[in-house]
Coordinates of C-alpha atoms in Angstrom, one line a residue:
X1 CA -54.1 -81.4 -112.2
X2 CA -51.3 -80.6 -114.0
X3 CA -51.4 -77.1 -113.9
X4 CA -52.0 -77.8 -110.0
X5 CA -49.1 -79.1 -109.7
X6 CA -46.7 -76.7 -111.5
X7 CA -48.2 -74.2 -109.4
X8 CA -47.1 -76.2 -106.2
X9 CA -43.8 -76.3 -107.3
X10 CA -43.3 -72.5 -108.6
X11 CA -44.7 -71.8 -104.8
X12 CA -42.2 -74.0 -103.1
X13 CA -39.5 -72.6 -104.7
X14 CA -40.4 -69.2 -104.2
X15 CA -40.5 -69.7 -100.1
X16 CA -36.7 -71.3 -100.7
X17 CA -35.6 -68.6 -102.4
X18 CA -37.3 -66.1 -99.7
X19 CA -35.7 -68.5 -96.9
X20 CA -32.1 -68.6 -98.1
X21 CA -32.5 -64.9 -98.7
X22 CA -33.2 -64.6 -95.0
X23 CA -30.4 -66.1 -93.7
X24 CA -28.0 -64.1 -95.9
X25 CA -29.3 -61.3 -94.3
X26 CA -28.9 -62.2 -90.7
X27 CA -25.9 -63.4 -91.0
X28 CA -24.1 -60.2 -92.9
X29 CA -25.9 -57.8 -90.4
X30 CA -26.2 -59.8 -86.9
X31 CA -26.6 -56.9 -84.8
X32 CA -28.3 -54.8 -87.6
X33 CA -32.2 -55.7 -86.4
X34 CA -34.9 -53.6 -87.3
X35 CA -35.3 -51.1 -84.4
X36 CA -38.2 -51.6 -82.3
X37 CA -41.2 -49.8 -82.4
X38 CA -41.3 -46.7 -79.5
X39 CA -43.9 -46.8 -77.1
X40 CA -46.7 -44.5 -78.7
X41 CA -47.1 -43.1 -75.2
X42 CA -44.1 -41.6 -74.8
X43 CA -44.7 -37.9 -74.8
X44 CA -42.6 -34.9 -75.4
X45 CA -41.4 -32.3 -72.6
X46 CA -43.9 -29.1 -73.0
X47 CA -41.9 -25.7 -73.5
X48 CA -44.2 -24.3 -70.7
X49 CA -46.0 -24.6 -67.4
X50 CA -49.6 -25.0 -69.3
X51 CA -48.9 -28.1 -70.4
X52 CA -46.0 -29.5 -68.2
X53 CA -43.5 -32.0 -69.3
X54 CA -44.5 -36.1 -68.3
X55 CA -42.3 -38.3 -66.9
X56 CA -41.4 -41.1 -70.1
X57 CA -42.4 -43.8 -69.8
X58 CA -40.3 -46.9 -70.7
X59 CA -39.5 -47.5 -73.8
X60 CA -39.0 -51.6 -73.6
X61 CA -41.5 -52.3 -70.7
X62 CA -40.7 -56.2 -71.4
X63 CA -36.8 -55.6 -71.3
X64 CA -35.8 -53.9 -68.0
X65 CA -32.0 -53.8 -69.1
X66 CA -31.0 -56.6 -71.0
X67 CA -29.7 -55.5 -74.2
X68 CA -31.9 -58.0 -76.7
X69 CA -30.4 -55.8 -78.8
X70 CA -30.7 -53.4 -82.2
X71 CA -27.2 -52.6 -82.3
X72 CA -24.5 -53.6 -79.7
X73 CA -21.4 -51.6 -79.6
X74 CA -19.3 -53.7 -76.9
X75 CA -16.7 -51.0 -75.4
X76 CA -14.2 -53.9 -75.5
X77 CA -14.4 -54.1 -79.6
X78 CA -13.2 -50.9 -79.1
X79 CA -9.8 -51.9 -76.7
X80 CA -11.3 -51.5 -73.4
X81 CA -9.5 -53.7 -71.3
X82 CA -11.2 -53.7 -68.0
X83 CA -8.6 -54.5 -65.8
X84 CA -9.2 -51.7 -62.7
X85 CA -6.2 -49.6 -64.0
X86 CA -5.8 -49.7 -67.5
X87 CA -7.5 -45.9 -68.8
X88 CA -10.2 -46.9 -71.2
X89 CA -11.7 -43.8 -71.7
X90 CA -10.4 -43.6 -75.4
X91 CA -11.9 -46.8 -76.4
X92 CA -15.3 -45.5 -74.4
X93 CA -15.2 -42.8 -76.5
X94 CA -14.8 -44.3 -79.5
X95 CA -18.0 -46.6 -78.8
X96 CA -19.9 -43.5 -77.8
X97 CA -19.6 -42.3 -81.5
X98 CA -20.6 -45.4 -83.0
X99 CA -23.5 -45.7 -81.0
X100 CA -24.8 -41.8 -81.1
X101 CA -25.1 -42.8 -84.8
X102 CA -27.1 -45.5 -84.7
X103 CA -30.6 -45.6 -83.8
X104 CA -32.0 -48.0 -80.5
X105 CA -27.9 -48.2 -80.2
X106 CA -26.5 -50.1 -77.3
X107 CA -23.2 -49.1 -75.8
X108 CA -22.5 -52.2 -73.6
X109 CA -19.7 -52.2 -71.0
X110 CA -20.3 -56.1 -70.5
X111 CA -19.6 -58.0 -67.0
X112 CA -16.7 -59.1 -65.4
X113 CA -15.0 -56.0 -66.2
X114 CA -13.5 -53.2 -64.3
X115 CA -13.1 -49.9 -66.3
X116 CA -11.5 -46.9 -65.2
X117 CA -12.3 -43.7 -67.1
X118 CA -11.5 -40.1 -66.8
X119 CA -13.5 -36.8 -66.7
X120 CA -15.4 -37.2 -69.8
X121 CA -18.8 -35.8 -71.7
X122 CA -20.6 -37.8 -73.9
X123 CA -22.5 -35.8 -76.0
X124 CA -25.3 -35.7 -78.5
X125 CA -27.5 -35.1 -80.0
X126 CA -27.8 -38.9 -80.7
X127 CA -30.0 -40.9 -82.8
X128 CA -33.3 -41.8 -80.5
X129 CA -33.2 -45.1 -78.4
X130 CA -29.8 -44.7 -77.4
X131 CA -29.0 -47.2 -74.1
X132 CA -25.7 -46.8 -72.2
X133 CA -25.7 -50.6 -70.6
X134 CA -23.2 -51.2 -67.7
X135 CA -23.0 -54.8 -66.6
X136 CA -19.6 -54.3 -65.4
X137 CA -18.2 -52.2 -62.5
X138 CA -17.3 -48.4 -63.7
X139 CA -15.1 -46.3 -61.6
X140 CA -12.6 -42.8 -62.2
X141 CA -9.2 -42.4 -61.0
X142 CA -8.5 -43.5 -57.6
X143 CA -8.6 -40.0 -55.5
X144 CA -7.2 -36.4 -56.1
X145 CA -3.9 -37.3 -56.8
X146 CA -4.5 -39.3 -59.6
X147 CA -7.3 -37.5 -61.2
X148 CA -5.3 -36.1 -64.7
X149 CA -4.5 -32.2 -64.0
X150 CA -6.4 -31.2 -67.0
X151 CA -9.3 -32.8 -66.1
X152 CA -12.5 -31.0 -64.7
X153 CA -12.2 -31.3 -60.6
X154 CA -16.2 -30.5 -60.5
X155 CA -17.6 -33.7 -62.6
X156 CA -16.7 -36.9 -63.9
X157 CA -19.4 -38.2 -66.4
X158 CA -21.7 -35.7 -68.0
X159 CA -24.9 -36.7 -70.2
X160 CA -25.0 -33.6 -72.5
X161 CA -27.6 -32.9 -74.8
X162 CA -29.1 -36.5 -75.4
X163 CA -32.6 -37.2 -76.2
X164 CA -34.3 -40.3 -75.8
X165 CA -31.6 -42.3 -73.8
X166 CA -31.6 -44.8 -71.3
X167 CA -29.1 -45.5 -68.8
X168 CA -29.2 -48.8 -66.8
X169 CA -27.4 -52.0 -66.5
X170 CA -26.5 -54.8 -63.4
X171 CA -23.2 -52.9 -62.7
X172 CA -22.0 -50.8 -59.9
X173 CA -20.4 -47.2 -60.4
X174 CA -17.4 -47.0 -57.6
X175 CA -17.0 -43.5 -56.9
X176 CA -13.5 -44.2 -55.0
X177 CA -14.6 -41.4 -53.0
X178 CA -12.6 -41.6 -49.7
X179 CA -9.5 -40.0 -50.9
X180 CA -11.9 -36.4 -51.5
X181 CA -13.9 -37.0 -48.2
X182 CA -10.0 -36.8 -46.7
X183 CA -9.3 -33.7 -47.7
X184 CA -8.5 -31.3 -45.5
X185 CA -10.6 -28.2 -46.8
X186 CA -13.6 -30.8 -46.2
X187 CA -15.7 -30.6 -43.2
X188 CA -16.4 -33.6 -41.5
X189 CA -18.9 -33.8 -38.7
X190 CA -17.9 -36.6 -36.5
X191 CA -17.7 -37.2 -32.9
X192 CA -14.2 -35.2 -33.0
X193 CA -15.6 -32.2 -34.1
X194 CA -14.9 -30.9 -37.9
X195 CA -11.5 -30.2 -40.1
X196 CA -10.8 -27.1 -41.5
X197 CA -14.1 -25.5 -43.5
X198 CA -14.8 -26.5 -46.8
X199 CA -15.6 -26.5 -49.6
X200 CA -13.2 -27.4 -52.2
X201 CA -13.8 -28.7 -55.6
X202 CA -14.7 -32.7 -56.0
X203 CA -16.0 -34.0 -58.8
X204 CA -19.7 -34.9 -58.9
X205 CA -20.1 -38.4 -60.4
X206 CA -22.6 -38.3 -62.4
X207 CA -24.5 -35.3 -64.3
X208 CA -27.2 -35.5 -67.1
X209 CA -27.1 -31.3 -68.5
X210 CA -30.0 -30.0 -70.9
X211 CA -31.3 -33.9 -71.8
X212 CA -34.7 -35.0 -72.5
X213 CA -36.9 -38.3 -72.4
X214 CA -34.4 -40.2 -69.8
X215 CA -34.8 -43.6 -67.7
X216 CA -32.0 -44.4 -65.4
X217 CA -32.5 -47.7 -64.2
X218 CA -31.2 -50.6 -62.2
X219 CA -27.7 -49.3 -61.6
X220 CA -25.7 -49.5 -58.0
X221 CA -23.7 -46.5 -57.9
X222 CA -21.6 -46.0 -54.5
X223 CA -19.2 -43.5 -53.0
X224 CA -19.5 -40.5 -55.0
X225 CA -16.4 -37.7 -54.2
X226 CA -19.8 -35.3 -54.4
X227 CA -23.2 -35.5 -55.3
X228 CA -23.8 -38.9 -56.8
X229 CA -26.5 -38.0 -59.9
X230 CA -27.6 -34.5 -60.9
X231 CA -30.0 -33.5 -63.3
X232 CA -29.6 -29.7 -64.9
X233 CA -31.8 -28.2 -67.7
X234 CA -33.6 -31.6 -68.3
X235 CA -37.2 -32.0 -69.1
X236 CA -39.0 -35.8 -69.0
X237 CA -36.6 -37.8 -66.4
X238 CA -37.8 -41.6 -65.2
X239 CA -35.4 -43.1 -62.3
X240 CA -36.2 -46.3 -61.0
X241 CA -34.6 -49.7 -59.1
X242 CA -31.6 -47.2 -58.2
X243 CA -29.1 -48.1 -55.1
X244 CA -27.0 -44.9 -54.0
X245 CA -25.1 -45.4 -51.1
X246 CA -21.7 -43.8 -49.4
X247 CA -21.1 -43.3 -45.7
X248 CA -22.7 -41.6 -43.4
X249 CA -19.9 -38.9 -42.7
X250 CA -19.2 -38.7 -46.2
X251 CA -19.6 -34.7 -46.9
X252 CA -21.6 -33.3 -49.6
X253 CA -23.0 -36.7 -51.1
X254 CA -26.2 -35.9 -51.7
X255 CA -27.6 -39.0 -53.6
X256 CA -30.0 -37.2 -56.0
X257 CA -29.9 -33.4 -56.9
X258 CA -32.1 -31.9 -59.6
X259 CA -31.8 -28.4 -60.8
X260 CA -34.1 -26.8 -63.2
X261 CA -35.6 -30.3 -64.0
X262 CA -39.5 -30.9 -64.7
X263 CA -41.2 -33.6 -65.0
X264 CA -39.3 -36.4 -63.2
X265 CA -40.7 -39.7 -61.0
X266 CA -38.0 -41.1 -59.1
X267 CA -39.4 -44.8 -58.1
X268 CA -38.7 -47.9 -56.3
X269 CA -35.2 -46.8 -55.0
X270 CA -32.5 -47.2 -52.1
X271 CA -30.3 -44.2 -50.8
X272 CA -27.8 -44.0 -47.7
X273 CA -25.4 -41.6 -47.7
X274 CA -23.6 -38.2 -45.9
X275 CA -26.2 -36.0 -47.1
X276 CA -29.8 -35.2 -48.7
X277 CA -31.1 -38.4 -50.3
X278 CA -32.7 -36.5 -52.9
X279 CA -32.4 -32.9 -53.1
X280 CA -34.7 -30.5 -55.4
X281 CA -33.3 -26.9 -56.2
X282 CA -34.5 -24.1 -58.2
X283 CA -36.6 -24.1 -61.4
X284 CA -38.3 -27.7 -60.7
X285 CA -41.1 -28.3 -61.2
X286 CA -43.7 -31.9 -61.6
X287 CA -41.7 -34.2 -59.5
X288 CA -43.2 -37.2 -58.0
X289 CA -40.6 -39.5 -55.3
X290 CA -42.8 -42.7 -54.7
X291 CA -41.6 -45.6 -53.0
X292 CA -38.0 -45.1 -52.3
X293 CA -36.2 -46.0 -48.6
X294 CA -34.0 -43.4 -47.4
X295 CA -31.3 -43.2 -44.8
X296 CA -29.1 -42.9 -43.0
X297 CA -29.0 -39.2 -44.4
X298 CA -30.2 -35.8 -44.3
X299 CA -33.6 -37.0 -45.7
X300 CA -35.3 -35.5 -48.1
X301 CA -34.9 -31.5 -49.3
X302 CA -36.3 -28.9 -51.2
X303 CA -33.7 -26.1 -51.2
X304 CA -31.7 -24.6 -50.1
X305 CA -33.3 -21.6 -51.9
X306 CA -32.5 -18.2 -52.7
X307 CA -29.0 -18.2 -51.7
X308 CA -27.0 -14.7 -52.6
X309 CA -30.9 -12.9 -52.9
X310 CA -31.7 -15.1 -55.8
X311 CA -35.4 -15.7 -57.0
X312 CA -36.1 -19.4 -56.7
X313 CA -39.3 -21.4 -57.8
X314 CA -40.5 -24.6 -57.4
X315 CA -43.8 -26.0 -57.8
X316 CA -45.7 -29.4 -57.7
X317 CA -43.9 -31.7 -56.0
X318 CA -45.0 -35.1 -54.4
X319 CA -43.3 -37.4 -51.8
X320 CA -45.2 -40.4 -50.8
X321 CA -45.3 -43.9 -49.7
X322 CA -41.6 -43.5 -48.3
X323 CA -39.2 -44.6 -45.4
X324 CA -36.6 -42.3 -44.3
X325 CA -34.6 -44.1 -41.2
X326 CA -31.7 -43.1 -39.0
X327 CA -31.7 -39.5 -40.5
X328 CA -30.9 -35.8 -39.6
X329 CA -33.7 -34.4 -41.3
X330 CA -37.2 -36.2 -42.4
X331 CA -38.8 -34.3 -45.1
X332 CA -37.3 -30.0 -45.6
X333 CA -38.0 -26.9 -47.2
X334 CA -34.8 -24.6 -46.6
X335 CA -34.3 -21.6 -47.9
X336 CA -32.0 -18.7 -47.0
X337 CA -32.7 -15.0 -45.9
X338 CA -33.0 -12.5 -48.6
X339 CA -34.4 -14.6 -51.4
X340 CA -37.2 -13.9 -53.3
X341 CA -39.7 -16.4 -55.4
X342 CA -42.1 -19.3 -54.3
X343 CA -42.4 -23.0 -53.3
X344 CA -46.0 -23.8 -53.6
X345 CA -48.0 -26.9 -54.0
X346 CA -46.1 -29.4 -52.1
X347 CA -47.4 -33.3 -51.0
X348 CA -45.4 -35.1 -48.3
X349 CA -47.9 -38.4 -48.5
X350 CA -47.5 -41.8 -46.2
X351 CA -44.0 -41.1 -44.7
X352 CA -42.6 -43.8 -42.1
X353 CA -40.0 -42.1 -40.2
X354 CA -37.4 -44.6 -38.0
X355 CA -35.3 -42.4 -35.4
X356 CA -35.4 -39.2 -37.5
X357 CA -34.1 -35.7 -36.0
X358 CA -36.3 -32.9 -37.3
X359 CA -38.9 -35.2 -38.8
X360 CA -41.3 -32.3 -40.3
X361 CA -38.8 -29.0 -41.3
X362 CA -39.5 -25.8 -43.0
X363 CA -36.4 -23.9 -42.6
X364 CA -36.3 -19.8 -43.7
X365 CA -33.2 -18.9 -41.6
X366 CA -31.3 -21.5 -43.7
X367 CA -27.4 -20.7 -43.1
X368 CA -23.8 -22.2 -43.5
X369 CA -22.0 -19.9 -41.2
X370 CA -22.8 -18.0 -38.1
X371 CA -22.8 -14.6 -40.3
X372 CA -26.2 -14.7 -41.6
X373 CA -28.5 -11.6 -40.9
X374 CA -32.2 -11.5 -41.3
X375 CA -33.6 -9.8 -44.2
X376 CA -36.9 -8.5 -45.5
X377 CA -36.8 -10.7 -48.7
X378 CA -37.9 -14.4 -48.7
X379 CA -38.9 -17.0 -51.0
X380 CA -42.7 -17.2 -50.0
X381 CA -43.6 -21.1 -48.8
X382 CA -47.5 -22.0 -49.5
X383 CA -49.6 -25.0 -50.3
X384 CA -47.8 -27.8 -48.3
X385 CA -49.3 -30.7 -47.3
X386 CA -48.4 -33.6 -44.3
X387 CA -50.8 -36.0 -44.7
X388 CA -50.0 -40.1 -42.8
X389 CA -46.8 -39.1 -41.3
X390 CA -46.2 -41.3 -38.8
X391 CA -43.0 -43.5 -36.5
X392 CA -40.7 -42.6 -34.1
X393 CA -38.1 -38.9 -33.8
X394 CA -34.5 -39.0 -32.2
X395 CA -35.4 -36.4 -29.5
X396 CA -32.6 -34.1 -29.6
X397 CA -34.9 -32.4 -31.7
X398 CA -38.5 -31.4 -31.8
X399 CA -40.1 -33.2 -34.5
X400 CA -42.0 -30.6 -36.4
X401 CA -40.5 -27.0 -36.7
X402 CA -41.9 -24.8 -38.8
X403 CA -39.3 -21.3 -38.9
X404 CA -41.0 -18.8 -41.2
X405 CA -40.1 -15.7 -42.4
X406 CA -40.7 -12.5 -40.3
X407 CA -42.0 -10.6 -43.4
X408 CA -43.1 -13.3 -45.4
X409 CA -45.4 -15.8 -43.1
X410 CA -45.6 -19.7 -44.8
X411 CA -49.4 -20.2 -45.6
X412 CA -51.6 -23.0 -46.2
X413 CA -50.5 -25.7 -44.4
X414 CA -52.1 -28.9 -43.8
X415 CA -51.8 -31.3 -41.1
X416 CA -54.0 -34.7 -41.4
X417 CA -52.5 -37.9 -39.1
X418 CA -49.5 -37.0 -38.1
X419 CA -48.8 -39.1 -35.3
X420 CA -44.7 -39.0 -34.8
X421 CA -43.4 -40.5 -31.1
X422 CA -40.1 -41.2 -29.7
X423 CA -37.9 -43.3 -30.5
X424 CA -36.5 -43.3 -26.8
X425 CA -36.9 -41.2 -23.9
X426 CA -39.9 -39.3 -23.3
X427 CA -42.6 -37.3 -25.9
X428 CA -41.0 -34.1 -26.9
X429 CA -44.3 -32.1 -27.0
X430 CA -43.0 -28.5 -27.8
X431 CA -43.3 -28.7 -31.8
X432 CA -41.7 -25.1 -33.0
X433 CA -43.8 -22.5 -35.3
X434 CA -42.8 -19.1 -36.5
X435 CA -45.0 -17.4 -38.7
X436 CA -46.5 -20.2 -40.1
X437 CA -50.5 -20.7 -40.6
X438 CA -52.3 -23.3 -41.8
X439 CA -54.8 -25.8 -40.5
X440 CA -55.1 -29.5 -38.5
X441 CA -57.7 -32.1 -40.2
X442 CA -57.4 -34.0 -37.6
X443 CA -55.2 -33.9 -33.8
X444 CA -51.5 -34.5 -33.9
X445 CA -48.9 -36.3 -31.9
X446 CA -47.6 -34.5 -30.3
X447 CA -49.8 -31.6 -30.3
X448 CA -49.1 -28.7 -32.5
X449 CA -50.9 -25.3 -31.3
X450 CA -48.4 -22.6 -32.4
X451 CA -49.8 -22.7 -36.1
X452 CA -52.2 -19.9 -36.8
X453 CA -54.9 -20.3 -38.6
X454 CA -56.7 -17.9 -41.7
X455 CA -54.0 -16.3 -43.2
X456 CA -51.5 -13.4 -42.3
X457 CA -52.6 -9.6 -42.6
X458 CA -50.2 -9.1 -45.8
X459 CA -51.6 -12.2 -47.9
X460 CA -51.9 -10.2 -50.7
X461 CA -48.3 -8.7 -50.1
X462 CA -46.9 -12.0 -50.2
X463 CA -48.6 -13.4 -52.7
X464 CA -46.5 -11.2 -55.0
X465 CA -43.5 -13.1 -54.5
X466 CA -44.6 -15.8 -56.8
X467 CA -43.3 -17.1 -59.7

């Protein structure tokens, strides 16, 4: 019994010493946490086409931007103030280092807070699990005239060479946009007719360049000077619970642009503005748009393409279970005269248009000016698919128009219910093709008979501009 009872006591005071040892710990490194385990499911992009990059998946699927964090690095420990005109992008900065060095880092710019940065990159490579959490309101200089002289005029925030990073938060990104919008080398297209042409330089807002593994999440970002987010060289992108909006007449505010990007899903998301909601360039490829509400806008583009005879490819890209409202464009293909490469194996799946001009566009006489000349060259358009397209079309507009290439026909297309009727006035039931061949599952509304069946004499031809 005795021995029992020694034993008892060695035990107790073994889990006290364990205990006070504990406490120590938290409280000397607070913040310090173990990191939290990835999810195993995360995969790496692919360096090629065999085995093509996948869209990450989230990395705290229980924590959809509240930083329950690792590591906190709060901007204001670092003198942000966060008064709307105070420059804090030193103290931004400053946390941005701290953070890159840390793994599952958070770099919080907290609520309540206005900060105003400049043109700045925040670059890597960083340790992995990096989050960039605004809770606050985030906004550059207020216009041209305040924007410092030796500042980039082309882009204000640039992701560069981050892996592993998530970008989110319950705060809004104010673009203070008007001031560029008003410039006079901007075209405006109002009921006045347009300035002077454009384009000048203004800054895109934000721009991820050569990244990897990234969720933007949750964010409200408004009134971008340009684009509002743009993706270049990234592999592995995950953007979900966005809100993009600026006015309609705002010029060249496309909400979404991706440029040599694969392997994105962009989910669950709300875009009005002045141009394309989302707009896909050259060297995409693996992109899948599900769920997002569109408009007013230009709607939804792939292109333009082959601009200046450039060879541009794209490939795989879906678009489904999506509104698009009050727009100038439904879902487009544009390319310009004189380009070479291909857009194949493209999904436009359960589309509800509302009042949409040009609900159905593929677009090979793409042009900005009244100079344009046909040319033999083309980027070759195959594989595209409308399937449950269905609502109402402004009617200044047929609502499918298909404009091929002389030389290079677009092949392969499918219609299946496609039922698209005015949204006043009476059915416009001229739908335009050119050179385009494909077949109808089943009968459209309004009735399409100008696309040709089989294929054109020079498949073979044209199948050589492929990527």
């Amino acid at each position: 019994m005795e021995n029992v009872r020694v034993i008892l006591l060695i035990w107790v005071a073994f889990i006290l010493c364990i205990h006070q040892y504990s406490s120590n710990v938290d409280g000397r490194f607070h913040y310090h946490k173990k990191p939290k385990t990835k999810n195993s499911n995360k995969s790496s992009p692919a360096p090629d086409d065999s085995n093509p990059p996948t869209i990450p998946s989230d990395p705290y699927p229980n924590d959809p931007g509240n930083s329950s964090s690792d590591c906190v690095f709060d901007v204001t420990s670092y003198g942000a103030v966060g008064d709307g005109s105070t420059d804090d992008t030193a103290a931004f900065m400053e946390a941005w280092k701290a953070a890159c060095a840390v793994e599952s880092a958070v770099l919080l710019a907290p609520s309540d807070k206005c900060f105003v940065i400049t043109s700045t990159i925040f670059s890597g490579p960083c340790q992995p699990g990096l989050v960039f959490q605004l809770d606050g309101v985030l906004m550059p200089p207020d216009g041209p005239e305040a924007w410092p002289k030796e500042d980039s005029h082309k882009q204000w925030i640039v992701f560069y060479r981050l892996d592993d990073m998530i970008f989110t938060g319950q705060g809004t990104i104010e673009g203070n946009g008007q001031k560029w919008w008003d410039l006079p080398c901007k075209p405006h297209r109002g009921p006045n007719g347009s300035t002077l042409s454009g384009p000048c330089d203004s800054p895109a807002l934000i721009r991820f360049f050569m990244s990897s593994n990234l969720v933007v999440r949750g964010l409200r970002i408004q009134n971008s000077p340009q684009f509002h987010m743009k993706f270049d060289g990234c592999q592995g992108v995950l953007i979900e619970r966005l809100s993009i909006s600026s006015p309609k007449l705002s010029p060249n505010t496309d909400g979404i642009h991706l440029e040599n990007t694969q392997g994105v899903g962009i989910y669950n998301s709300q875009i009005s503005n002045g141009d394309d909601c989302i707009s896909i360039g050259t060297g995409c490829a693996n992109v899948d748009i599900d769920s997002v509400t569109c408009g007013p806008s230009h709607g939804i583009s792939i292109g333009s393409l082959g601009v200046h005879n450039s060879q541009a490819c794209v490939s795989n890209i879906t678009v489904r279970n999506t509104m698009i409202r009050q727009s100038d464009n439904g879902v487009r293909i544009k390319t310009w005269q004189g380009g070479s490469g291909c857009v194949s194996g493209i999904s436009f799946e359960n589309i509800q248009m509302e009042n949409v001009r040009n609900c159905m566009i593929i677009d090979q006489y793409y042009c900005m000016s009244k100079g344009c000349l046909n040319q033999t060259s083309a980027v070759y358009v195959t594989d595209v698919s409308y399937r449950n397209i269905k609502g109402t079309y402004d009617v200044r507009s047929p609502p499918i128009h298909f404009a091929c290439s002389d030389t290079v026909a677009c092949t392969n297309i499918l219609l299946s219910e496609v039922e698209l009727l005015p949204e006043e006035g009476e059915l416009v039931d001229d739908p335009f093709c050119w050179n385009a061949y494909g077949i109808q599952e089943t009968l459209t509304i309004p009735p399409i008979d100008c696309l040709q069946e089989g294929q054109p004499q020079n498949v073979a031809e044209v199948a050589s501009y492929g990527c």
